[in-house]
Short mmCIF file of C-alpha atoms in Angstrom, two decimals:
data_model
loop_
_atom_site.label_atom_id
_atom_site.label_comp_id
_atom_site.label_asym_id
_atom_site.label_seq_id
_atom_site.Cartn_x
_atom_site.Cartn_y
_atom_site.Cartn_z
CA MET A 7 -35.83 -11.97 6.23
CA THR A 8 -39.41 -12.43 7.41
CA ALA A 9 -39.97 -15.29 4.99
CA SER A 10 -36.97 -17.25 6.25
CA MET A 11 -37.98 -16.71 9.87
CA GLN A 12 -41.47 -18.02 9.19
CA SER A 13 -40.15 -21.11 7.45
CA SER A 14 -37.77 -21.85 10.32
CA VAL A 15 -40.67 -21.72 12.76
CA GLY A 16 -42.93 -23.90 10.62
CA ASN A 17 -40.40 -26.54 9.65
CA PRO A 18 -39.26 -28.91 12.43
CA ALA A 19 -36.37 -30.15 10.30
CA ASP A 20 -34.78 -26.72 10.65
CA GLU A 21 -34.59 -27.11 14.43
CA LYS A 22 -31.47 -29.24 14.05
CA ARG A 23 -29.65 -27.13 11.52
CA GLY A 24 -26.87 -26.16 13.91
CA MET A 25 -23.45 -26.13 12.27
CA ASN A 26 -20.37 -28.12 13.21
CA LEU A 27 -17.22 -26.11 12.65
CA THR A 28 -13.48 -26.62 12.92
CA LEU A 29 -11.70 -23.51 14.22
CA ARG A 30 -7.99 -22.89 14.01
CA ILE A 31 -7.24 -20.08 16.45
CA TRP A 32 -4.02 -18.18 17.18
CA ARG A 33 -3.08 -18.83 20.81
CA GLN A 34 -0.36 -16.71 22.38
CA LYS A 35 0.01 -16.52 26.16
CA ASP A 36 1.60 -13.05 26.22
CA PRO A 37 3.60 -10.70 24.00
CA SER A 38 6.92 -12.29 24.93
CA VAL A 39 6.22 -15.86 23.77
CA LYS A 40 5.68 -17.23 20.30
CA GLY A 41 2.11 -18.13 19.43
CA LYS A 42 0.69 -20.93 17.33
CA MET A 43 -2.54 -22.02 15.69
CA VAL A 44 -4.62 -24.44 17.82
CA THR A 45 -7.53 -26.45 16.46
CA TYR A 46 -10.90 -26.53 18.25
CA LYS A 47 -14.27 -27.98 17.32
CA VAL A 48 -17.61 -26.36 18.04
CA SER A 49 -20.96 -27.97 17.34
CA ASP A 50 -24.59 -26.96 17.02
CA ILE A 51 -23.82 -23.37 16.07
CA SER A 52 -26.93 -21.44 15.02
CA PRO A 53 -26.66 -19.48 11.77
CA ASP A 54 -28.28 -16.57 13.64
CA MET A 55 -25.39 -16.27 16.08
CA SER A 56 -22.88 -13.51 15.57
CA PHE A 57 -19.26 -14.54 15.11
CA LEU A 58 -18.45 -13.34 18.64
CA GLU A 59 -21.33 -15.37 20.10
CA MET A 60 -19.88 -18.42 18.39
CA LEU A 61 -16.56 -17.64 20.15
CA ASP A 62 -18.49 -17.22 23.43
CA VAL A 63 -19.81 -20.77 22.95
CA LEU A 64 -16.26 -22.01 22.39
CA ASN A 65 -15.02 -20.17 25.50
CA GLU A 66 -17.78 -21.65 27.69
CA GLN A 67 -16.74 -25.04 26.40
CA LEU A 68 -13.09 -24.30 27.22
CA ILE A 69 -13.94 -23.03 30.72
CA MET A 70 -16.01 -26.17 31.40
CA GLN A 71 -13.00 -28.27 30.39
CA GLY A 72 -10.77 -26.23 32.68
CA ASP A 73 -8.86 -24.71 29.75
CA ASP A 74 -7.85 -21.11 29.23
CA PRO A 75 -10.56 -19.26 27.23
CA VAL A 76 -9.56 -17.46 24.02
CA ALA A 77 -8.93 -13.74 24.61
CA PHE A 78 -10.55 -11.44 22.03
CA ASP A 79 -11.55 -7.78 22.07
CA HIS A 80 -15.18 -6.67 21.90
CA ASP A 81 -17.37 -4.02 23.44
CA CYS A 82 -20.61 -2.66 21.97
CA ARG A 83 -21.34 -5.66 19.72
CA GLU A 84 -23.44 -3.41 17.51
CA GLY A 85 -20.84 -2.33 14.98
CA ILE A 86 -20.09 1.16 16.23
CA CYS A 87 -17.24 1.00 18.73
CA GLY A 88 -14.45 -0.56 16.67
CA MET A 89 -13.15 -2.77 19.48
CA CYS A 90 -13.72 -6.15 17.87
CA GLY A 91 -11.50 -7.11 14.99
CA LEU A 92 -10.32 -10.53 13.91
CA MET A 93 -8.62 -11.88 10.83
CA ILE A 94 -11.11 -14.52 9.72
CA ASN A 95 -9.99 -16.87 6.94
CA GLY A 96 -7.45 -14.28 5.85
CA GLN A 97 -9.88 -11.35 5.70
CA ALA A 98 -10.17 -8.53 8.19
CA HIS A 99 -13.59 -8.94 9.92
CA GLY A 100 -14.24 -12.00 7.72
CA PRO A 101 -16.07 -12.46 4.43
CA GLN A 102 -18.57 -9.58 4.87
CA GLN A 103 -17.56 -5.91 4.79
CA THR A 104 -18.65 -5.27 8.36
CA THR A 105 -17.33 -5.52 11.91
CA THR A 106 -16.68 -8.96 13.42
CA CYS A 107 -19.60 -8.50 15.83
CA GLN A 108 -21.97 -7.87 12.92
CA LEU A 109 -20.71 -10.89 11.01
CA HIS A 110 -23.18 -13.72 11.44
CA MET A 111 -22.65 -17.45 11.25
CA ARG A 112 -25.02 -17.61 8.29
CA SER A 113 -21.99 -16.48 6.28
CA PHE A 114 -20.51 -19.94 6.94
CA LYS A 115 -21.74 -23.44 6.30
CA ASP A 116 -21.74 -26.72 8.18
CA GLY A 117 -18.31 -28.37 8.19
CA ASP A 118 -16.37 -25.18 7.43
CA LYS A 119 -12.80 -24.76 8.65
CA ILE A 120 -12.25 -21.24 9.96
CA ASP A 121 -8.83 -19.70 10.62
CA ILE A 122 -8.87 -16.91 13.22
CA GLU A 123 -5.84 -14.69 13.74
CA PRO A 124 -5.13 -11.36 15.41
CA TRP A 125 -4.37 -8.17 13.44
CA ARG A 126 -0.72 -8.50 12.51
CA ALA A 127 1.42 -5.35 12.55
CA SER A 128 4.40 -4.46 14.73
CA PRO A 129 2.65 -1.25 15.98
CA PHE A 130 -0.24 -3.54 17.11
CA PRO A 131 1.57 -5.99 19.41
CA VAL A 132 -0.44 -9.02 20.54
CA ILE A 133 -1.51 -8.72 24.19
CA LYS A 134 -2.92 -12.22 24.35
CA ASP A 135 -4.34 -14.61 21.73
CA LEU A 136 -6.50 -12.45 19.45
CA ALA A 137 -6.35 -9.21 21.43
CA VAL A 138 -3.90 -6.59 20.18
CA ASP A 139 -2.75 -3.25 21.60
CA ARG A 140 -4.06 -0.52 19.29
CA ARG A 141 -2.91 2.47 21.31
CA ALA A 142 -0.73 3.47 18.35
CA PHE A 143 -3.98 4.81 16.83
CA ASP A 144 -4.62 6.89 19.95
CA ARG A 145 -1.19 8.44 19.64
CA ILE A 146 -1.82 9.29 15.97
CA ILE A 147 -5.04 11.03 17.05
CA GLN A 148 -3.19 12.85 19.82
CA ALA A 149 -0.66 14.11 17.27
CA GLY A 150 -3.29 16.18 15.47
CA GLY A 151 -6.81 14.75 15.48
CA TYR A 152 -8.32 17.73 17.29
CA ILE A 153 -9.54 21.30 16.70
CA SER A 154 -9.20 24.41 18.85
CA VAL A 155 -12.53 25.75 20.11
CA PRO A 156 -12.94 28.60 22.54
CA THR A 157 -14.78 27.56 25.67
CA GLY A 158 -17.80 29.46 26.94
CA THR A 159 -21.30 29.72 25.59
CA ALA A 160 -22.17 27.71 22.49
CA PRO A 161 -21.62 29.75 19.31
CA GLU A 162 -24.56 30.84 17.18
CA ALA A 163 -25.45 27.84 14.99
CA HIS A 164 -25.47 29.77 11.72
CA ALA A 165 -22.26 31.66 12.33
CA THR A 166 -20.17 29.16 10.36
CA PRO A 167 -22.01 27.82 7.32
CA VAL A 168 -20.75 24.50 5.89
CA PRO A 169 -21.58 23.50 2.29
CA LYS A 170 -23.77 20.37 2.23
CA ALA A 171 -21.34 18.45 0.00
CA ASP A 172 -18.45 19.17 2.37
CA SER A 173 -20.36 18.19 5.47
CA ASP A 174 -21.49 14.94 3.80
CA ALA A 175 -17.92 14.06 2.77
CA ALA A 176 -16.60 15.01 6.21
CA PHE A 177 -19.23 12.83 7.83
CA ASP A 178 -18.40 9.89 5.55
CA ALA A 179 -14.80 10.13 6.74
CA ALA A 180 -15.90 10.62 10.36
CA THR A 181 -17.63 7.23 10.35
CA CYS A 182 -14.18 5.63 10.85
CA ILE A 183 -14.33 3.72 14.14
CA GLY A 184 -10.58 3.06 14.35
CA CYS A 185 -10.94 -0.72 14.35
CA GLY A 186 -7.64 -1.24 12.54
CA ALA A 187 -8.97 -3.45 9.73
CA CYS A 188 -7.18 -1.19 7.21
CA VAL A 189 -3.82 -1.92 8.83
CA ALA A 190 -4.65 -5.62 9.16
CA ALA A 191 -5.67 -5.97 5.51
CA CYS A 192 -2.86 -3.82 4.05
CA PRO A 193 0.05 -5.81 2.57
CA ASN A 194 2.33 -3.09 3.99
CA ALA A 195 0.57 -2.85 7.38
CA SER A 196 0.00 0.84 6.63
CA SER A 197 -2.35 2.99 8.69
CA MET A 198 -2.86 5.41 5.82
CA LEU A 199 -6.65 4.93 5.50
CA PHE A 200 -7.18 5.55 9.22
CA THR A 201 -5.05 8.70 9.30
CA ALA A 202 -6.51 9.88 5.99
CA ALA A 203 -10.05 9.48 7.36
CA LYS A 204 -9.19 11.73 10.33
CA VAL A 205 -7.38 14.29 8.17
CA THR A 206 -10.30 14.39 5.71
CA HIS A 207 -12.94 14.56 8.42
CA LEU A 208 -11.44 17.63 10.11
CA GLY A 209 -9.82 19.19 7.05
CA LEU A 210 -13.11 19.55 5.17
CA LEU A 211 -14.81 21.56 7.90
CA PRO A 212 -14.21 25.25 8.64
CA GLN A 213 -13.54 24.40 12.30
CA GLY A 214 -10.61 22.23 11.22
CA GLN A 215 -8.82 24.89 9.18
CA PRO A 216 -6.55 26.57 11.81
CA GLU A 217 -4.60 23.35 12.48
CA ARG A 218 -5.00 21.86 9.00
CA ASP A 219 -1.32 21.97 7.97
CA ASP A 220 0.12 21.03 11.37
CA ARG A 221 -2.43 18.25 11.75
CA VAL A 222 -1.51 16.36 8.61
CA VAL A 223 2.24 16.81 9.10
CA ASN A 224 2.17 15.67 12.73
CA MET A 225 -0.23 12.77 12.23
CA VAL A 226 1.82 11.37 9.32
CA ALA A 227 5.04 11.82 11.32
CA GLN A 228 3.44 9.94 14.22
CA GLN A 229 2.26 7.05 12.06
CA ASP A 230 5.80 6.70 10.69
CA ARG A 231 7.17 6.87 14.23
CA GLU A 232 4.81 4.09 15.33
CA GLY A 233 6.31 1.85 12.67
CA PHE A 234 3.39 1.47 10.25
CA GLY A 235 4.25 0.71 6.62
CA GLY A 236 3.86 3.10 3.70
CA CYS A 237 0.85 3.18 1.37
CA THR A 238 1.13 1.61 -2.09
CA ASN A 239 -2.45 2.46 -3.13
CA ILE A 240 -3.44 -1.18 -3.52
CA GLY A 241 -6.89 -0.71 -2.01
CA GLU A 242 -7.12 -3.68 0.37
CA CYS A 243 -7.81 -1.23 3.23
CA SER A 244 -10.88 0.33 1.68
CA ALA A 245 -12.22 -3.09 0.65
CA ALA A 246 -11.92 -4.31 4.26
CA CYS A 247 -13.18 -1.13 5.96
CA PRO A 248 -16.48 -1.82 7.76
CA LYS A 249 -17.42 1.81 7.17
CA GLY A 250 -16.35 1.86 3.52
CA ILE A 251 -13.91 4.78 3.86
CA SER A 252 -12.76 5.49 0.31
CA MET A 253 -9.28 5.73 -1.21
CA GLU A 254 -10.14 9.34 -2.02
CA THR A 255 -9.28 10.25 1.58
CA ILE A 256 -5.69 9.02 1.02
CA SER A 257 -5.31 11.25 -2.01
CA ARG A 258 -6.62 14.16 0.07
CA LEU A 259 -4.11 13.42 2.86
CA ASN A 260 -1.25 13.35 0.33
CA HIS A 261 -2.46 16.61 -1.21
CA ASP A 262 -2.71 18.29 2.20
CA LEU A 263 0.65 16.94 3.36
CA LEU A 264 2.63 18.02 0.29
CA GLY A 265 0.92 21.44 0.41
CA ALA A 266 1.65 21.82 4.13
CA LEU A 267 5.33 20.93 3.68
CA ARG A 268 5.62 23.43 0.82
CA ALA A 269 4.02 26.05 3.09
CA GLY A 270 6.73 25.35 5.67
CA ALA A 271 4.87 23.21 8.22
CA ARG A 272 7.21 20.78 10.02
CA PRO A 273 6.37 17.99 12.47
CA LYS A 274 6.90 18.56 16.17
CA SER A 275 9.82 16.38 17.25
CA MET B 30 17.31 7.66 25.28
CA SER B 31 19.52 10.66 24.64
CA CYS B 32 20.78 10.43 28.23
CA VAL B 33 21.99 6.89 27.63
CA THR B 34 23.70 7.98 24.42
CA THR B 35 25.31 10.95 26.17
CA CYS B 36 26.63 8.77 28.98
CA LEU B 37 28.09 6.29 26.51
CA VAL B 38 29.79 8.86 24.34
CA GLY B 39 30.91 10.90 27.35
CA GLY B 40 32.98 13.87 26.18
CA LYS B 41 31.10 14.33 22.92
CA ALA B 42 27.90 15.56 24.55
CA PRO B 43 27.27 18.62 22.30
CA VAL B 44 27.39 16.47 19.16
CA VAL B 45 24.98 14.06 20.75
CA LEU B 46 22.66 16.92 21.61
CA ALA B 47 22.61 17.90 17.97
CA TRP B 48 21.87 14.31 17.08
CA GLY B 49 19.09 14.29 19.65
CA LEU B 50 16.74 15.50 16.93
CA VAL B 51 16.95 12.24 15.03
CA VAL B 52 16.92 10.02 18.09
CA THR B 53 13.90 7.74 18.29
CA VAL B 54 11.04 8.72 20.57
CA THR B 55 10.18 5.82 22.85
CA HIS B 56 6.85 4.88 24.32
CA ALA B 57 6.87 3.27 27.72
CA GLY B 58 6.76 -0.51 27.60
CA ARG B 59 7.06 -0.81 23.82
CA ARG B 60 9.94 -1.95 21.69
CA THR B 61 11.16 1.11 19.83
CA PRO B 62 10.48 0.84 16.14
CA LYS B 63 13.23 2.06 13.88
CA VAL B 64 12.13 5.51 12.89
CA ALA B 65 12.00 6.57 9.28
CA LYS B 66 14.01 9.78 9.11
CA THR B 67 12.20 10.94 6.01
CA ASN B 68 8.44 11.17 5.96
CA SER B 69 7.00 8.13 4.17
CA VAL B 70 4.67 10.28 2.06
CA VAL B 71 7.64 12.40 0.92
CA LYS B 72 9.41 9.20 -0.15
CA LYS B 73 6.32 8.28 -2.13
CA ALA B 74 6.27 11.71 -3.77
CA VAL B 75 9.93 11.20 -4.75
CA MET B 76 8.88 7.86 -6.23
CA ALA B 77 5.97 9.45 -8.13
CA ILE B 78 7.96 12.36 -9.57
CA SER B 79 10.98 10.25 -10.58
CA GLY B 80 8.49 7.82 -12.14
CA ILE B 81 6.92 10.61 -14.18
CA VAL B 82 10.38 11.70 -15.44
CA MET B 83 11.07 8.14 -16.59
CA VAL B 84 7.63 7.80 -18.23
CA LEU B 85 8.21 11.01 -20.22
CA TYR B 86 11.50 9.54 -21.44
CA LEU B 87 9.77 6.26 -22.32
CA ILE B 88 7.27 8.12 -24.54
CA ALA B 89 10.14 9.75 -26.48
CA HIS B 90 12.05 6.45 -26.57
CA MET B 91 9.07 4.53 -27.96
CA ILE B 92 8.37 7.09 -30.69
CA GLY B 93 12.09 7.13 -31.60
CA ASN B 94 12.14 3.32 -31.88
CA LEU B 95 9.40 3.41 -34.51
CA LYS B 96 11.94 5.07 -36.85
CA VAL B 97 13.19 1.53 -37.46
CA PHE B 98 10.33 1.15 -39.96
CA THR B 99 11.68 4.01 -42.08
CA GLY B 100 14.80 1.99 -42.92
CA ALA B 101 18.36 1.51 -41.74
CA GLU B 102 19.69 4.83 -43.00
CA SER B 103 16.94 6.90 -41.39
CA PHE B 104 17.23 4.99 -38.09
CA ASN B 105 21.02 5.38 -37.92
CA HIS B 106 20.69 9.04 -38.83
CA TYR B 107 18.21 9.52 -35.98
CA SER B 108 20.65 7.82 -33.62
CA GLU B 109 23.39 10.15 -34.83
CA TRP B 110 21.12 13.19 -34.44
CA ILE B 111 20.52 12.38 -30.74
CA ARG B 112 24.28 12.61 -30.22
CA THR B 113 24.56 15.92 -32.01
CA ILE B 114 21.58 17.89 -30.66
CA GLY B 115 22.72 21.46 -29.98
CA THR B 116 25.98 21.20 -31.90
CA PRO B 117 27.98 23.14 -32.81
CA ALA B 118 26.85 25.50 -30.00
CA VAL B 119 27.66 22.79 -27.43
CA PRO B 120 30.08 19.86 -27.70
CA GLU B 121 28.78 16.58 -29.14
CA GLN B 122 26.67 14.38 -26.83
CA THR B 123 25.97 17.27 -24.40
CA THR B 124 22.19 16.94 -24.66
CA LEU B 125 22.46 13.16 -24.55
CA TRP B 126 24.45 13.28 -21.32
CA ILE B 127 22.03 15.75 -19.75
CA ILE B 128 19.23 13.27 -20.50
CA ARG B 129 21.32 10.36 -19.23
CA ILE B 130 22.19 12.10 -15.96
CA ALA B 131 18.56 13.15 -15.40
CA LEU B 132 17.48 9.55 -15.96
CA LEU B 133 20.19 8.18 -13.70
CA VAL B 134 19.09 10.54 -10.92
CA ALA B 135 15.47 9.47 -11.48
CA VAL B 136 16.37 5.75 -11.38
CA VAL B 137 18.45 6.15 -8.21
CA ALA B 138 15.73 8.22 -6.48
CA HIS B 139 13.01 5.76 -7.52
CA PHE B 140 15.08 2.81 -6.33
CA TRP B 141 16.03 4.47 -3.02
CA ALA B 142 12.39 5.33 -2.23
CA ALA B 143 11.23 1.84 -3.20
CA VAL B 144 13.83 0.00 -1.11
CA SER B 145 13.27 2.28 1.86
CA LEU B 146 9.47 1.82 1.78
CA TRP B 147 9.84 -1.90 1.13
CA ARG B 148 11.97 -2.24 4.27
CA GLN B 149 9.51 -0.10 6.24
CA ALA B 150 6.69 -2.42 5.17
CA LYS B 151 8.72 -5.51 6.14
CA ARG B 152 9.39 -4.05 9.59
CA ALA B 153 5.71 -3.19 9.99
CA ARG B 154 4.68 -6.85 9.67
CA PRO B 155 7.43 -9.14 10.94
CA GLU B 156 5.00 -12.00 11.65
CA ARG B 157 3.01 -13.00 8.57
CA TYR B 158 -0.55 -14.25 8.51
CA VAL B 159 -1.08 -18.00 8.43
CA THR B 160 -4.00 -17.37 6.06
CA LYS B 161 -4.34 -14.17 4.03
CA LYS B 162 -6.82 -13.53 1.28
CA ALA B 163 -6.39 -10.71 -1.24
CA VAL B 164 -9.64 -8.93 -2.01
CA ALA B 165 -8.86 -5.78 -3.95
CA GLN B 166 -5.29 -6.01 -5.16
CA SER B 167 -4.54 -6.40 -8.84
CA TYR B 168 -1.78 -8.57 -10.29
CA ALA B 169 -0.08 -5.34 -11.38
CA SER B 170 -0.05 -3.91 -7.85
CA ARG B 171 1.18 -7.18 -6.38
CA THR B 172 4.16 -7.36 -8.74
CA MET B 173 5.37 -3.76 -8.30
CA ARG B 174 8.41 -4.62 -6.20
CA TRP B 175 9.84 -7.78 -7.80
CA GLY B 176 8.59 -6.62 -11.21
CA GLY B 177 10.52 -3.39 -10.64
CA VAL B 178 13.69 -5.34 -9.79
CA ILE B 179 13.34 -7.41 -12.99
CA VAL B 180 12.77 -4.24 -15.03
CA LEU B 181 15.94 -2.75 -13.48
CA LEU B 182 17.97 -5.83 -14.47
CA PHE B 183 16.43 -5.57 -17.92
CA ILE B 184 17.53 -1.93 -18.24
CA VAL B 185 21.11 -2.91 -17.34
CA TYR B 186 21.07 -5.68 -19.97
CA HIS B 187 19.39 -3.38 -22.50
CA ILE B 188 22.13 -0.74 -22.14
CA LEU B 189 24.88 -3.37 -22.43
CA ASP B 190 23.10 -4.80 -25.47
CA LEU B 191 22.08 -1.82 -27.59
CA THR B 192 23.88 1.23 -26.18
CA THR B 193 27.40 -0.04 -25.43
CA GLY B 194 27.11 -3.21 -27.56
CA THR B 195 29.04 -5.20 -24.92
CA VAL B 196 26.71 -8.21 -24.93
CA ASN B 197 25.46 -7.71 -28.48
CA PRO B 198 26.44 -10.39 -31.05
CA ASP B 199 27.17 -7.58 -33.49
CA GLY B 200 28.49 -5.03 -30.99
CA ASP B 201 30.53 -2.82 -33.31
CA ALA B 202 27.90 -2.51 -36.04
CA SER B 203 25.53 0.40 -36.66
CA PRO B 204 22.61 0.89 -34.24
CA TYR B 205 20.21 -0.60 -36.80
CA ASP B 206 22.32 -3.75 -37.36
CA ARG B 207 22.83 -4.14 -33.63
CA LEU B 208 19.08 -4.06 -33.09
CA VAL B 209 18.45 -6.67 -35.79
CA ALA B 210 21.29 -8.89 -34.50
CA SER B 211 19.92 -8.77 -30.96
CA PHE B 212 16.30 -9.53 -31.80
CA SER B 213 17.22 -12.31 -34.21
CA ASN B 214 17.86 -14.41 -31.10
CA PRO B 215 14.45 -15.66 -29.90
CA PHE B 216 15.66 -15.92 -26.29
CA VAL B 217 16.66 -12.27 -26.24
CA THR B 218 13.32 -11.35 -27.79
CA ALA B 219 11.49 -13.45 -25.17
CA PHE B 220 13.41 -11.66 -22.38
CA TYR B 221 12.51 -8.29 -23.88
CA VAL B 222 8.85 -9.25 -24.20
CA ILE B 223 8.59 -10.50 -20.61
CA SER B 224 10.37 -7.43 -19.23
CA LEU B 225 8.24 -5.04 -21.26
CA VAL B 226 5.01 -6.71 -20.16
CA LEU B 227 6.20 -6.38 -16.55
CA LEU B 228 7.04 -2.74 -17.23
CA GLY B 229 3.56 -2.25 -18.65
CA MET B 230 1.98 -3.63 -15.48
CA HIS B 231 4.36 -1.53 -13.38
CA LEU B 232 3.10 1.56 -15.22
CA ARG B 233 -0.53 0.50 -14.99
CA HIS B 234 -0.40 0.55 -11.19
CA GLY B 235 2.30 3.24 -11.07
CA ILE B 236 0.24 5.84 -12.92
CA TRP B 237 -2.73 5.31 -10.61
CA SER B 238 -0.52 5.25 -7.53
CA ALA B 239 1.39 8.40 -8.54
CA THR B 240 -1.90 10.23 -9.08
CA GLN B 241 -3.00 9.24 -5.57
CA THR B 242 0.37 10.06 -4.03
CA LEU B 243 0.48 13.52 -5.56
CA GLY B 244 -3.04 14.08 -4.24
CA GLN B 245 -4.64 14.48 -7.65
CA SER B 246 -7.20 11.68 -7.42
CA ASN B 247 -10.72 11.74 -6.05
CA ARG B 248 -13.81 9.57 -6.22
CA ARG B 249 -14.97 11.24 -9.44
CA ARG B 250 -11.62 10.92 -11.22
CA GLU B 251 -10.77 7.41 -9.95
CA ARG B 252 -12.29 5.57 -12.92
CA THR B 253 -10.77 7.94 -15.48
CA VAL B 254 -7.31 7.72 -13.91
CA ASN B 255 -7.43 3.92 -13.92
CA ALA B 256 -8.78 3.76 -17.48
CA PHE B 257 -6.04 6.15 -18.62
CA ALA B 258 -3.39 4.07 -16.83
CA ILE B 259 -4.55 0.92 -18.64
CA VAL B 260 -4.82 2.52 -22.11
CA PHE B 261 -1.56 4.45 -21.78
CA SER B 262 0.54 1.50 -20.62
CA THR B 263 -0.99 -0.79 -23.26
CA VAL B 264 -0.29 1.64 -26.12
CA LEU B 265 3.22 2.41 -24.86
CA ILE B 266 4.21 -1.24 -24.44
CA ALA B 267 2.60 -2.21 -27.78
CA GLY B 268 4.71 0.54 -29.40
CA PHE B 269 7.85 -0.96 -27.88
CA LEU B 270 6.95 -4.60 -28.62
CA ILE B 271 6.20 -4.01 -32.29
CA VAL B 272 9.95 -3.58 -32.99
CA PRO B 273 11.29 -6.94 -31.69
CA PHE B 274 8.27 -8.74 -33.16
CA SER B 275 8.89 -7.15 -36.56
CA VAL B 276 12.49 -8.41 -36.45
CA LEU B 277 11.34 -11.85 -35.32
CA PHE B 278 8.83 -12.15 -38.17
CA GLY B 279 11.27 -10.77 -40.73
CA LEU B 280 9.46 -7.48 -41.37
CA VAL B 281 12.63 -5.63 -40.41
CA ASP B 282 16.03 -7.04 -41.40
#
């Protein structure tokens, strides 16, 4: 890192190493009309720009020309909020296993053609261009992604011990930021990895035990109701997940669900 | 939603109320997706368990086939024995029909779950990507659905060929002669080989997927489960393929 920065300062030839790119972007005015891919050209893109900054450059260009800028979701731009999410050259969040905001233009080279599409799933309808409505995830969370805690003074910290291995695994699952890359990458448009991350996160901790059976049954019922596809254990989700949530969580969800149904838990209608 | 239905049906309100339980829940401003009445994970469990039933049968079937190497008499005797298991306590073919019915139930359940989940997946992504790159999927996992359909067609042909003898060139002969007559045709052998290789790939992903679906996999076991799936399906399919190849190369005639 340091070495490359020094060389770029010392070498004047590197000053002009901006990239020229051809972008094919999905443009769709609103949910009711059909969209299509539109080709744009951007020039002098620095390899140090993030992918979103490159799109900012394009949008400034479009505004200057009096055209409609490309709508895309983004918020923190530091890889923790899960708002940004684009299908870049057929991969969720592009060629690196990270969020779109943390993908940098150094992953591309001069002259590249880049296809940019929104997440495609019927529960994620396109709002405009590349922005999709992911409230289906919120409703899955509402169906069971919570625990009951009595209000009042904070409980004594050592009252509920948690084994280190469990807390680590729960935390790994809790790193899910709900970006939707799993759904976007899945050939079935299944939200299994997302739901499984939530079920694993809460189900491994003692605080999550009272609602454990109802949680898994209701969250799975909700994801079916939203119209997501079923899981075929192909693994595209985990490979695309910027937080590297593992397929193990899906097995845990299935285990919990089948156990809960045997124990008589039924989804709320 | 249920109000609209009630108004339309008018006098039959109580029935509609009872139906209200399966009526789709709508979210304001969104097109209502068609709701799966059965939990998708339950469908997958049905798929996994019916798959296991069929795999257990395949193990017995493969071992039985190897009897062909002990000669015509022994093979035909084995075939006869299957029809007479339990006799004279039970009528002839009782055990055979129990196995057949169990398998038929497994095939129907497996097929129902597959078609239902396939349609759910189609509905979940009506608009396809212009560009989509596969990162993790194996050839085996990608061919589960169409491979499964081809295997089903193969099973139908296989029963008409060697069980009923309808499409067999030597249909009325003994089981051993029927087998030799069928595999003497290189096109039939080629069809068997292709179908069995597809079946092998189906099992390779199926075993892993069933382990996940029944909640028996974890990060530690993942490698072992996948290694087992590969070794098991390879050995099983090799055991099946050795018979047609032996006929083709004249080792069995």
